[in-house]
Amino acid sequence: MTEGFDFGVIASNLPFLLQGLGLSLGLTFLSIIGGLVLGTGLALMRLSGVLPVSLLSAGYVNLIRSVPLILVIFWFYFLVPLAIGRPVGSFYSALIAFVLFEAAYYSEIIRAGIQSVRKGQSQAAFAHGLTYWQAQRYVILPQAFRNMIPILVSQGIILFQDTSLVFVVSLRDLMTTSSIVARTEGRLIEMYVFAACVYFVICFAGSLFVRKLKGKTA
């Protein structure tokens, strides 16, 4: 059934494919870090109790979650250069778009995580003289993040899959490099099977990791 297939094309183009995989993983890692930092800030703003600050955070989250990711990428690649008078570049356009987009989702996850911590913890922190921000930093957030780790990892898996959208700004991620090899070598089936296998292995390993974390935090 596999007669005529040539999976040797994968080995002969492996360095090029690994470059694509490296870009996908690197973009995922940096976007997770940036998204978590910005998302934590947005969640704290939403829960601050200061109405204008809370509304600003809610407005940002609702706006970003209402538009497709590919549109956010286009904003930074095509519109921001018009505003600042110079190009942002493909990689930084994609990275900023992913960070801003993921921050909206992380914000809601973190907000739910913070609210899952018993109010008695906050009251105990205030009773010991901690300010609101000190209580969040030293008491609430450490407990909240421990509860949120499984779902944060799940969101990271989705983010890794979403990096395949960067082809729209001419970045060569795993999916794009696989497509290039498929076209130039005339091996569509082999390369798309290869790409599917790589995504499956990484995402399935991530899912097993999430399952293990859930078992530990349950």
Coordinates of N, CA and C in Angstrom, one line a residue:
M1 N 0.8 -1.2 0.0 CA 0.0 0.0 0.0 C 0.9 1.3 0.0
T2 N 2.1 1.1 0.6 CA 3.0 2.3 0.6 C 3.9 2.3 -0.6
E3 N 3.7 1.4 -1.6 CA 4.6 1.4 -2.7 C 4.5 2.7 -3.5
G4 N 5.7 3.2 -3.8 CA 5.8 4.5 -4.5 C 6.0 5.6 -3.5
F5 N 5.9 5.4 -2.2 CA 6.1 6.4 -1.2 C 7.6 6.5 -0.9
D6 N 8.1 7.7 -0.6 CA 9.5 7.9 -0.3 C 9.7 8.7 0.9
F7 N 9.7 8.1 2.1 CA 9.8 8.8 3.3 C 11.3 9.3 3.5
G8 N 12.2 8.9 2.6 CA 13.5 9.3 2.7 C 13.6 10.8 2.5
V9 N 12.6 11.4 1.9 CA 12.6 12.8 1.7 C 12.6 13.6 3.0
I10 N 12.1 13.0 4.1 CA 12.2 13.6 5.4 C 13.6 13.7 5.9
A11 N 14.3 12.6 5.8 CA 15.7 12.6 6.2 C 16.6 13.6 5.4
S12 N 16.4 13.7 4.1 CA 17.2 14.5 3.3 C 16.9 16.0 3.5
N13 N 15.7 16.3 4.1 CA 15.4 17.7 4.4 C 15.2 18.0 5.9
L14 N 15.8 17.1 6.7 CA 15.6 17.2 8.1 C 16.1 18.5 8.7
P15 N 17.3 19.0 8.4 CA 17.7 20.3 9.0 C 16.8 21.4 8.7
F16 N 16.2 21.5 7.5 CA 15.3 22.5 7.2 C 14.0 22.4 8.0
L17 N 13.5 21.1 8.1 CA 12.3 20.8 8.9 C 12.5 21.1 10.4
L18 N 13.7 20.8 10.9 CA 14.0 21.1 12.3 C 14.0 22.6 12.6
Q19 N 14.5 23.4 11.6 CA 14.4 24.9 11.7 C 13.0 25.3 11.9
G20 N 12.1 24.7 11.1 CA 10.7 25.1 11.2 C 10.1 24.7 12.6
L21 N 10.5 23.5 13.1 CA 10.0 23.0 14.4 C 10.6 23.9 15.5
G22 N 11.8 24.3 15.3 CA 12.4 25.2 16.3 C 11.7 26.5 16.4
L23 N 11.3 27.1 15.2 CA 10.6 28.3 15.3 C 9.2 28.1 15.9
S24 N 8.5 27.0 15.6 CA 7.2 26.8 16.3 C 7.3 26.7 17.8
L25 N 8.3 25.9 18.2 CA 8.5 25.7 19.7 C 9.0 27.0 20.4
G26 N 9.9 27.7 19.7 CA 10.4 29.0 20.3 C 9.3 30.0 20.4
L27 N 8.5 30.1 19.3 CA 7.4 31.1 19.3 C 6.3 30.7 20.4
T28 N 6.1 29.4 20.6 CA 5.2 29.0 21.6 C 5.7 29.3 23.0
F29 N 7.0 29.0 23.3 CA 7.6 29.3 24.6 C 7.5 30.8 24.9
L30 N 8.0 31.6 24.0 CA 8.0 33.1 24.3 C 6.6 33.6 24.4
S31 N 5.7 33.1 23.7 CA 4.3 33.6 23.8 C 3.6 33.2 25.1
I32 N 4.0 32.0 25.6 CA 3.5 31.6 26.9 C 4.0 32.5 28.0
I33 N 5.3 32.7 28.0 CA 5.9 33.6 29.0 C 5.2 35.0 29.0
G34 N 5.2 35.6 27.8 CA 4.6 36.9 27.6 C 3.1 36.9 28.0
G35 N 2.4 35.9 27.5 CA 1.0 35.8 27.8 C 0.7 35.7 29.2
L36 N 1.5 34.9 29.9 CA 1.3 34.7 31.4 C 1.5 36.0 32.2
V37 N 2.6 36.7 31.8 CA 2.9 38.0 32.5 C 1.8 39.0 32.3
L38 N 1.4 39.2 31.0 CA 0.4 40.2 30.7 C -1.0 39.7 31.2
G39 N -1.2 38.4 31.1 CA -2.5 37.8 31.5 C -2.7 38.0 33.0
T40 N -1.6 37.8 33.8 CA -1.7 38.0 35.2 C -2.0 39.4 35.6
G41 N -1.4 40.3 34.9 CA -1.7 41.8 35.1 C -3.1 42.1 34.8
L42 N -3.6 41.6 33.7 CA -5.0 41.8 33.4 C -6.0 41.2 34.4
A43 N -5.6 40.0 34.9 CA -6.5 39.4 35.9 C -6.6 40.2 37.2
L44 N -5.4 40.7 37.6 CA -5.3 41.5 38.8 C -6.1 42.8 38.6
M45 N -6.0 43.4 37.4 CA -6.7 44.6 37.2 C -8.2 44.3 37.2
R46 N -8.6 43.2 36.7 CA -10.1 42.8 36.7 C -10.6 42.6 38.1
L47 N -9.8 42.1 39.0 CA -10.2 41.8 40.3 C -9.8 43.0 41.3
S48 N -9.3 44.1 40.8 CA -8.8 45.1 41.7 C -9.9 45.8 42.5
G49 N -11.1 45.8 42.0 CA -12.2 46.5 42.7 C -12.2 47.9 42.3
V50 N -11.3 48.4 41.5 CA -11.3 49.8 41.0 C -12.1 49.8 39.6
L51 N -13.2 50.4 39.6 CA -14.1 50.2 38.4 C -13.5 50.5 37.1
P52 N -12.8 51.7 36.9 CA -12.3 52.0 35.6 C -11.2 51.0 35.2
V53 N -10.4 50.6 36.2 CA -9.3 49.6 35.9 C -9.9 48.3 35.5
S54 N -10.9 47.9 36.2 CA -11.6 46.6 36.0 C -12.3 46.6 34.6
L55 N -12.9 47.7 34.3 CA -13.6 47.8 33.0 C -12.6 47.8 31.8
L56 N -11.5 48.5 32.0 CA -10.4 48.5 31.0 C -9.9 47.1 30.7
S57 N -9.7 46.3 31.8 CA -9.2 45.0 31.6 C -10.3 44.1 30.9
A58 N -11.5 44.3 31.4 CA -12.6 43.5 30.8 C -12.8 43.8 29.3
G59 N -12.7 45.1 29.0 CA -12.9 45.5 27.6 C -11.8 44.9 26.7
Y60 N -10.6 44.9 27.2 CA -9.5 44.4 26.4 C -9.7 42.9 26.2
V61 N -10.0 42.2 27.2 CA -10.2 40.7 27.1 C -11.4 40.4 26.2
N62 N -12.5 41.1 26.3 CA -13.6 40.8 25.5 C -13.4 41.1 24.0
L63 N -12.6 42.2 23.8 CA -12.3 42.6 22.4 C -11.4 41.6 21.7
I64 N -10.3 41.2 22.4 CA -9.4 40.2 21.8 C -10.0 38.9 21.6
R65 N -10.8 38.5 22.6 CA -11.5 37.1 22.4 C -12.6 37.1 21.4
S66 N -12.9 38.3 20.9 CA -14.0 38.4 19.9 C -13.5 38.4 18.5
V67 N -12.2 38.4 18.3 CA -11.6 38.5 16.9 C -10.7 37.3 16.7
P68 N -10.6 36.8 15.5 CA -9.8 35.6 15.2 C -8.3 36.0 15.3
L69 N -7.5 35.0 15.7 CA -6.1 35.2 15.9 C -5.4 35.7 14.7
I70 N -5.8 35.2 13.5 CA -5.1 35.6 12.3 C -5.3 37.1 12.0
L71 N -6.5 37.7 12.5 CA -6.7 39.1 12.3 C -5.8 39.9 13.1
V72 N -5.5 39.4 14.4 CA -4.5 40.1 15.3 C -3.1 40.1 14.6
I73 N -2.8 39.0 14.0 CA -1.5 38.9 13.4 C -1.4 40.0 12.2
F74 N -2.5 40.0 11.5 CA -2.5 41.0 10.4 C -2.4 42.4 10.9
W75 N -3.1 42.7 12.0 CA -3.0 44.1 12.6 C -1.5 44.5 12.8
F76 N -0.8 43.6 13.4 CA 0.6 44.0 13.7 C 1.5 43.9 12.5
Y77 N 1.2 43.1 11.6 CA 2.1 43.0 10.4 C 1.8 44.2 9.4
F78 N 0.5 44.5 9.2 CA 0.2 45.5 8.2 C -0.1 46.9 8.7
L79 N -0.9 47.0 9.9 CA -1.4 48.2 10.3 C -0.4 49.0 11.2
V80 N 0.3 48.2 12.2 CA 1.2 48.9 13.1 C 2.3 49.6 12.4
P81 N 2.9 49.0 11.3 CA 4.0 49.8 10.6 C 3.5 51.1 10.0
L82 N 2.2 51.1 9.6 CA 1.6 52.4 9.1 C 1.5 53.4 10.2
A83 N 1.3 53.0 11.5 CA 1.2 53.9 12.6 C 2.5 54.4 13.1
I84 N 3.5 53.5 13.1 CA 4.8 53.9 13.7 C 5.8 54.3 12.6
G85 N 5.5 54.1 11.3 CA 6.3 54.5 10.2 C 7.5 53.6 9.9
R86 N 7.5 52.4 10.4 CA 8.6 51.5 10.1 C 8.0 50.0 10.3
P87 N 8.6 49.1 9.6 CA 8.1 47.7 9.7 C 8.4 47.1 11.0
V88 N 7.6 46.2 11.5 CA 7.8 45.5 12.7 C 8.6 44.2 12.5
G89 N 8.4 43.6 11.3 CA 9.1 42.4 11.0 C 8.1 41.2 11.3
S90 N 8.3 40.1 10.5 CA 7.4 39.0 10.6 C 7.4 38.4 11.9
F91 N 8.6 38.1 12.5 CA 8.7 37.3 13.7 C 8.1 38.1 14.9
Y92 N 8.5 39.4 15.0 CA 8.0 40.2 16.1 C 6.5 40.5 15.9
S93 N 6.0 40.6 14.7 CA 4.6 40.8 14.5 C 3.8 39.6 15.0
A94 N 4.3 38.4 14.7 CA 3.6 37.2 15.1 C 3.7 37.1 16.7
L95 N 4.9 37.3 17.2 CA 5.2 37.2 18.6 C 4.2 38.1 19.4
I96 N 4.2 39.4 19.1 CA 3.4 40.4 19.8 C 1.9 40.0 19.7
A97 N 1.5 39.6 18.5 CA 0.1 39.2 18.3 C -0.2 38.0 19.2
F98 N 0.6 37.0 19.2 CA 0.4 35.8 20.0 C 0.3 36.1 21.5
V99 N 1.3 37.0 22.0 CA 1.3 37.4 23.4 C 0.0 38.1 23.8
L100 N -0.4 39.1 22.9 CA -1.6 39.9 23.3 C -2.8 39.0 23.2
F101 N -2.9 38.1 22.2 CA -4.0 37.2 22.1 C -4.1 36.2 23.2
E102 N -3.0 35.5 23.5 CA -3.0 34.5 24.6 C -3.2 35.2 26.0
A103 N -2.7 36.4 26.2 CA -2.9 37.1 27.4 C -4.4 37.2 27.8
A104 N -5.2 37.4 26.8 CA -6.7 37.5 27.0 C -7.2 36.2 27.6
Y105 N -6.8 35.1 27.0 CA -7.3 33.8 27.5 C -6.6 33.4 28.9
Y106 N -5.3 33.7 29.0 CA -4.7 33.4 30.3 C -5.3 34.2 31.4
S107 N -5.7 35.5 31.1 CA -6.3 36.3 32.1 C -7.5 35.7 32.7
E108 N -8.4 35.1 31.8 CA -9.6 34.5 32.3 C -9.3 33.3 33.2
I109 N -8.3 32.5 32.7 CA -7.9 31.3 33.5 C -7.3 31.7 34.8
I110 N -6.5 32.7 34.8 CA -5.8 33.2 36.1 C -6.9 33.8 37.0
R111 N -7.8 34.5 36.5 CA -8.9 35.1 37.3 C -9.7 34.1 38.0
A112 N -10.0 33.0 37.2 CA -10.8 31.9 37.8 C -9.9 31.2 38.9
G113 N -8.6 31.1 38.6 CA -7.7 30.4 39.6 C -7.6 31.2 40.9
I114 N -7.6 32.6 40.8 CA -7.5 33.4 41.9 C -8.8 33.3 42.8
Q115 N -9.9 33.3 42.0 CA -11.2 33.2 42.7 C -11.4 31.9 43.4
S116 N -10.6 30.9 42.9 CA -10.8 29.5 43.5 C -10.1 29.4 44.9
V117 N -9.2 30.4 45.2 CA -8.5 30.4 46.5 C -9.5 30.9 47.6
R118 N -9.6 30.3 48.7 CA -10.6 30.6 49.7 C -10.3 32.1 50.2
K119 N -11.4 32.8 50.4 CA -11.3 34.2 50.9 C -10.6 34.3 52.2
G120 N -10.6 33.3 53.0 CA -10.0 33.3 54.3 C -8.4 33.5 54.1
Q121 N -7.9 33.1 53.0 CA -6.5 33.3 52.7 C -6.2 34.8 52.6
S122 N -7.0 35.5 51.9 CA -6.8 36.9 51.7 C -7.0 37.6 53.1
Q123 N -8.0 37.3 53.8 CA -8.3 37.9 55.1 C -7.1 37.7 56.0
A124 N -6.5 36.5 56.0 CA -5.4 36.2 56.9 C -4.2 37.0 56.5
A125 N -4.0 37.2 55.1 CA -2.9 38.0 54.7 C -3.0 39.4 55.1
F126 N -4.2 40.0 55.0 CA -4.5 41.4 55.4 C -4.3 41.5 56.9
A127 N -4.7 40.5 57.6 CA -4.6 40.5 59.1 C -3.1 40.6 59.5
H128 N -2.2 40.1 58.7 CA -0.8 40.1 59.0 C -0.2 41.4 58.4
G129 N -1.0 42.3 57.9 CA -0.4 43.6 57.5 C 0.0 43.7 56.1
L130 N -0.3 42.7 55.3 CA 0.1 42.8 53.9 C -0.9 43.6 53.1
T131 N -0.3 44.3 52.1 CA -1.2 45.1 51.2 C -1.9 44.2 50.2
Y132 N -2.8 44.8 49.4 CA -3.5 44.0 48.4 C -2.5 43.3 47.5
W133 N -1.5 44.1 46.9 CA -0.6 43.5 46.0 C 0.4 42.5 46.6
Q134 N 0.8 42.8 47.9 CA 1.6 41.8 48.6 C 0.9 40.5 48.9
A135 N -0.4 40.6 49.2 CA -1.2 39.4 49.5 C -1.3 38.6 48.2
Q136 N -1.5 39.3 47.1 CA -1.6 38.6 45.8 C -0.3 37.9 45.5
R137 N 0.8 38.6 45.7 CA 2.1 38.1 45.2 C 2.5 36.9 46.1
Y138 N 2.4 37.0 47.4 CA 3.0 36.1 48.3 C 2.0 35.0 48.8
V139 N 0.7 35.2 48.7 CA -0.3 34.3 49.3 C -1.2 33.7 48.2
I140 N -1.9 34.6 47.5 CA -2.9 34.1 46.6 C -2.4 33.5 45.3
L141 N -1.5 34.3 44.6 CA -1.1 33.8 43.3 C -0.3 32.4 43.3
P142 N 0.6 32.2 44.3 CA 1.2 30.9 44.4 C 0.2 29.7 44.4
Q143 N -0.8 29.9 45.3 CA -1.8 28.9 45.4 C -2.7 28.8 44.1
A144 N -3.0 29.9 43.5 CA -3.8 29.9 42.3 C -3.1 29.3 41.2
F145 N -1.8 29.6 41.0 CA -1.1 29.0 39.9 C -0.9 27.5 40.0
R146 N -0.8 27.0 41.2 CA -0.7 25.6 41.5 C -2.0 24.9 41.0
N147 N -3.1 25.5 41.2 CA -4.4 25.0 40.8 C -4.6 25.1 39.3
M148 N -3.9 26.1 38.7 CA -4.2 26.4 37.2 C -3.2 25.7 36.3
I149 N -2.2 25.1 36.8 CA -1.1 24.6 35.9 C -1.7 23.6 34.8
P150 N -2.6 22.7 35.2 CA -3.1 21.8 34.1 C -3.7 22.5 32.9
I151 N -4.6 23.5 33.2 CA -5.3 24.2 32.2 C -4.4 25.2 31.5
L152 N -3.4 25.7 32.2 CA -2.4 26.6 31.5 C -1.6 25.8 30.5
V153 N -1.3 24.5 30.8 CA -0.5 23.7 29.9 C -1.4 23.3 28.7
S154 N -2.7 23.1 29.0 CA -3.6 22.8 27.9 C -3.7 24.0 26.9
Q155 N -3.7 25.2 27.4 CA -3.8 26.4 26.6 C -2.5 26.5 25.8
G156 N -1.3 26.1 26.4 CA -0.1 26.1 25.7 C -0.1 25.1 24.5
I157 N -0.7 24.0 24.7 CA -0.8 23.0 23.6 C -1.6 23.6 22.4
I158 N -2.7 24.3 22.7 CA -3.5 25.0 21.7 C -2.7 26.0 21.0
L159 N -1.9 26.7 21.8 CA -1.0 27.8 21.2 C 0.0 27.2 20.2
F160 N 0.6 26.1 20.6 CA 1.5 25.4 19.7 C 0.9 25.1 18.4
Q161 N -0.3 24.6 18.4 CA -1.1 24.3 17.2 C -1.3 25.6 16.4
D162 N -1.6 26.6 17.1 CA -2.0 27.9 16.4 C -0.8 28.5 15.7
T163 N 0.5 28.1 16.1 CA 1.6 28.7 15.4 C 1.7 28.4 14.0
S164 N 0.9 27.4 13.5 CA 0.8 27.1 12.1 C 0.3 28.3 11.3
L165 N -0.4 29.3 12.0 CA -0.9 30.4 11.2 C 0.1 31.4 10.8
V166 N 1.4 31.3 11.3 CA 2.4 32.3 10.9 C 2.8 32.3 9.5
F167 N 2.3 31.3 8.7 CA 2.6 31.3 7.3 C 2.1 32.6 6.6
V168 N 1.0 33.2 7.2 CA 0.4 34.4 6.6 C 1.4 35.6 6.6
V169 N 2.4 35.6 7.4 CA 3.4 36.6 7.4 C 4.8 36.1 7.0
S170 N 4.7 35.0 6.2 CA 5.9 34.4 5.6 C 6.9 33.8 6.5
L171 N 6.5 33.5 7.7 CA 7.4 32.8 8.6 C 7.4 31.3 8.3
R172 N 8.5 30.7 8.5 CA 8.7 29.2 8.2 C 8.6 28.4 9.4
D173 N 7.4 28.1 9.9 CA 7.3 27.2 11.0 C 7.3 25.7 10.5
L174 N 7.0 24.8 11.4 CA 7.0 23.4 11.0 C 6.0 23.1 9.9
M175 N 4.8 23.7 9.9 CA 3.8 23.4 8.9 C 4.3 24.0 7.6
T176 N 4.8 25.2 7.6 CA 5.2 25.9 6.4 C 6.4 25.1 5.7
T177 N 7.4 24.8 6.6 CA 8.6 24.0 6.0 C 8.1 22.7 5.4
S178 N 7.2 22.0 6.1 CA 6.7 20.8 5.5 C 6.0 21.0 4.2
S179 N 5.3 22.1 4.1 CA 4.6 22.4 2.8 C 5.5 22.7 1.7
I180 N 6.6 23.4 2.1 CA 7.6 23.8 1.1 C 8.3 22.5 0.5
V181 N 8.7 21.6 1.4 CA 9.3 20.4 1.0 C 8.4 19.6 0.2
A182 N 7.1 19.5 0.6 CA 6.1 18.7 -0.1 C 5.9 19.2 -1.6
R183 N 6.0 20.5 -1.7 CA 5.8 21.1 -3.1 C 7.0 20.9 -3.9
T184 N 8.2 21.2 -3.3 CA 9.4 21.2 -4.1 C 9.9 19.7 -4.5
E185 N 9.6 18.8 -3.6 CA 10.0 17.4 -3.8 C 8.8 16.6 -4.4
G186 N 7.6 17.2 -4.5 CA 6.5 16.4 -5.0 C 6.1 15.3 -4.2
R187 N 6.2 15.4 -2.8 CA 5.9 14.4 -1.9 C 4.9 14.9 -0.9
L188 N 3.7 15.1 -1.3 CA 2.7 15.7 -0.5 C 2.2 14.8 0.7
I189 N 2.0 13.5 0.3 CA 1.5 12.6 1.3 C 2.5 12.4 2.4
E190 N 3.8 12.1 2.0 CA 4.8 11.9 3.0 C 5.0 13.0 3.9
M191 N 5.0 14.3 3.4 CA 5.3 15.4 4.2 C 4.2 15.8 5.1
Y192 N 2.9 15.7 4.6 CA 1.8 16.0 5.5 C 1.6 14.9 6.6
V193 N 1.9 13.7 6.2 CA 1.8 12.6 7.3 C 2.9 12.9 8.3
F194 N 4.1 13.3 7.9 CA 5.2 13.7 8.8 C 4.8 14.8 9.7
A195 N 4.2 15.9 9.2 CA 3.8 17.0 10.0 C 2.7 16.6 11.0
A196 N 1.8 15.8 10.5 CA 0.7 15.4 11.4 C 1.3 14.6 12.6
C197 N 2.2 13.7 12.3 CA 2.8 12.8 13.3 C 3.6 13.7 14.3
V198 N 4.3 14.7 13.9 CA 5.1 15.6 14.8 C 4.1 16.3 15.7
Y199 N 3.1 16.9 15.1 CA 2.1 17.6 15.9 C 1.4 16.7 16.9
F200 N 1.1 15.5 16.5 CA 0.4 14.5 17.3 C 1.3 14.1 18.5
V201 N 2.6 13.8 18.2 CA 3.5 13.4 19.3 C 3.6 14.5 20.4
I202 N 3.9 15.7 19.9 CA 4.1 16.8 20.9 C 2.8 17.1 21.6
C203 N 1.7 17.1 21.0 CA 0.4 17.5 21.7 C 0.0 16.3 22.6
F204 N 0.2 15.1 22.1 CA -0.2 14.0 22.9 C 0.7 13.9 24.2
A205 N 2.0 14.1 24.0 CA 2.8 14.2 25.2 C 2.4 15.3 26.2
G206 N 2.0 16.4 25.6 CA 1.5 17.5 26.5 C 0.2 17.1 27.2
S207 N -0.6 16.4 26.5 CA -1.9 15.9 27.1 C -1.6 14.9 28.3
L208 N -0.7 14.0 28.1 CA -0.3 13.1 29.1 C 0.3 13.9 30.3
F209 N 1.0 14.9 30.0 CA 1.6 15.7 31.1 C 0.5 16.4 31.9
V210 N -0.5 16.9 31.2 CA -1.6 17.6 31.8 C -2.4 16.6 32.7
R211 N -2.6 15.4 32.2 CA -3.3 14.3 33.0 C -2.5 14.0 34.2
K212 N -1.2 13.9 34.1 CA -0.4 13.7 35.3 C -0.5 14.8 36.3
L213 N -0.4 16.0 35.8 CA -0.5 17.2 36.7 C -1.9 17.2 37.4
K214 N -3.0 16.9 36.7 CA -4.3 16.9 37.3 C -4.3 15.8 38.4
G215 N -3.7 14.7 38.2 CA -3.6 13.7 39.2 C -2.9 14.2 40.5
K216 N -1.9 15.0 40.3 CA -1.1 15.5 41.5 C -1.9 16.6 42.2
T217 N -2.6 17.4 41.4 CA -3.2 18.6 42.0 C -4.6 18.3 42.5
A218 N -5.2 17.1 42.2 CA -6.5 16.7 42.6 C -6.6 16.5 44.1

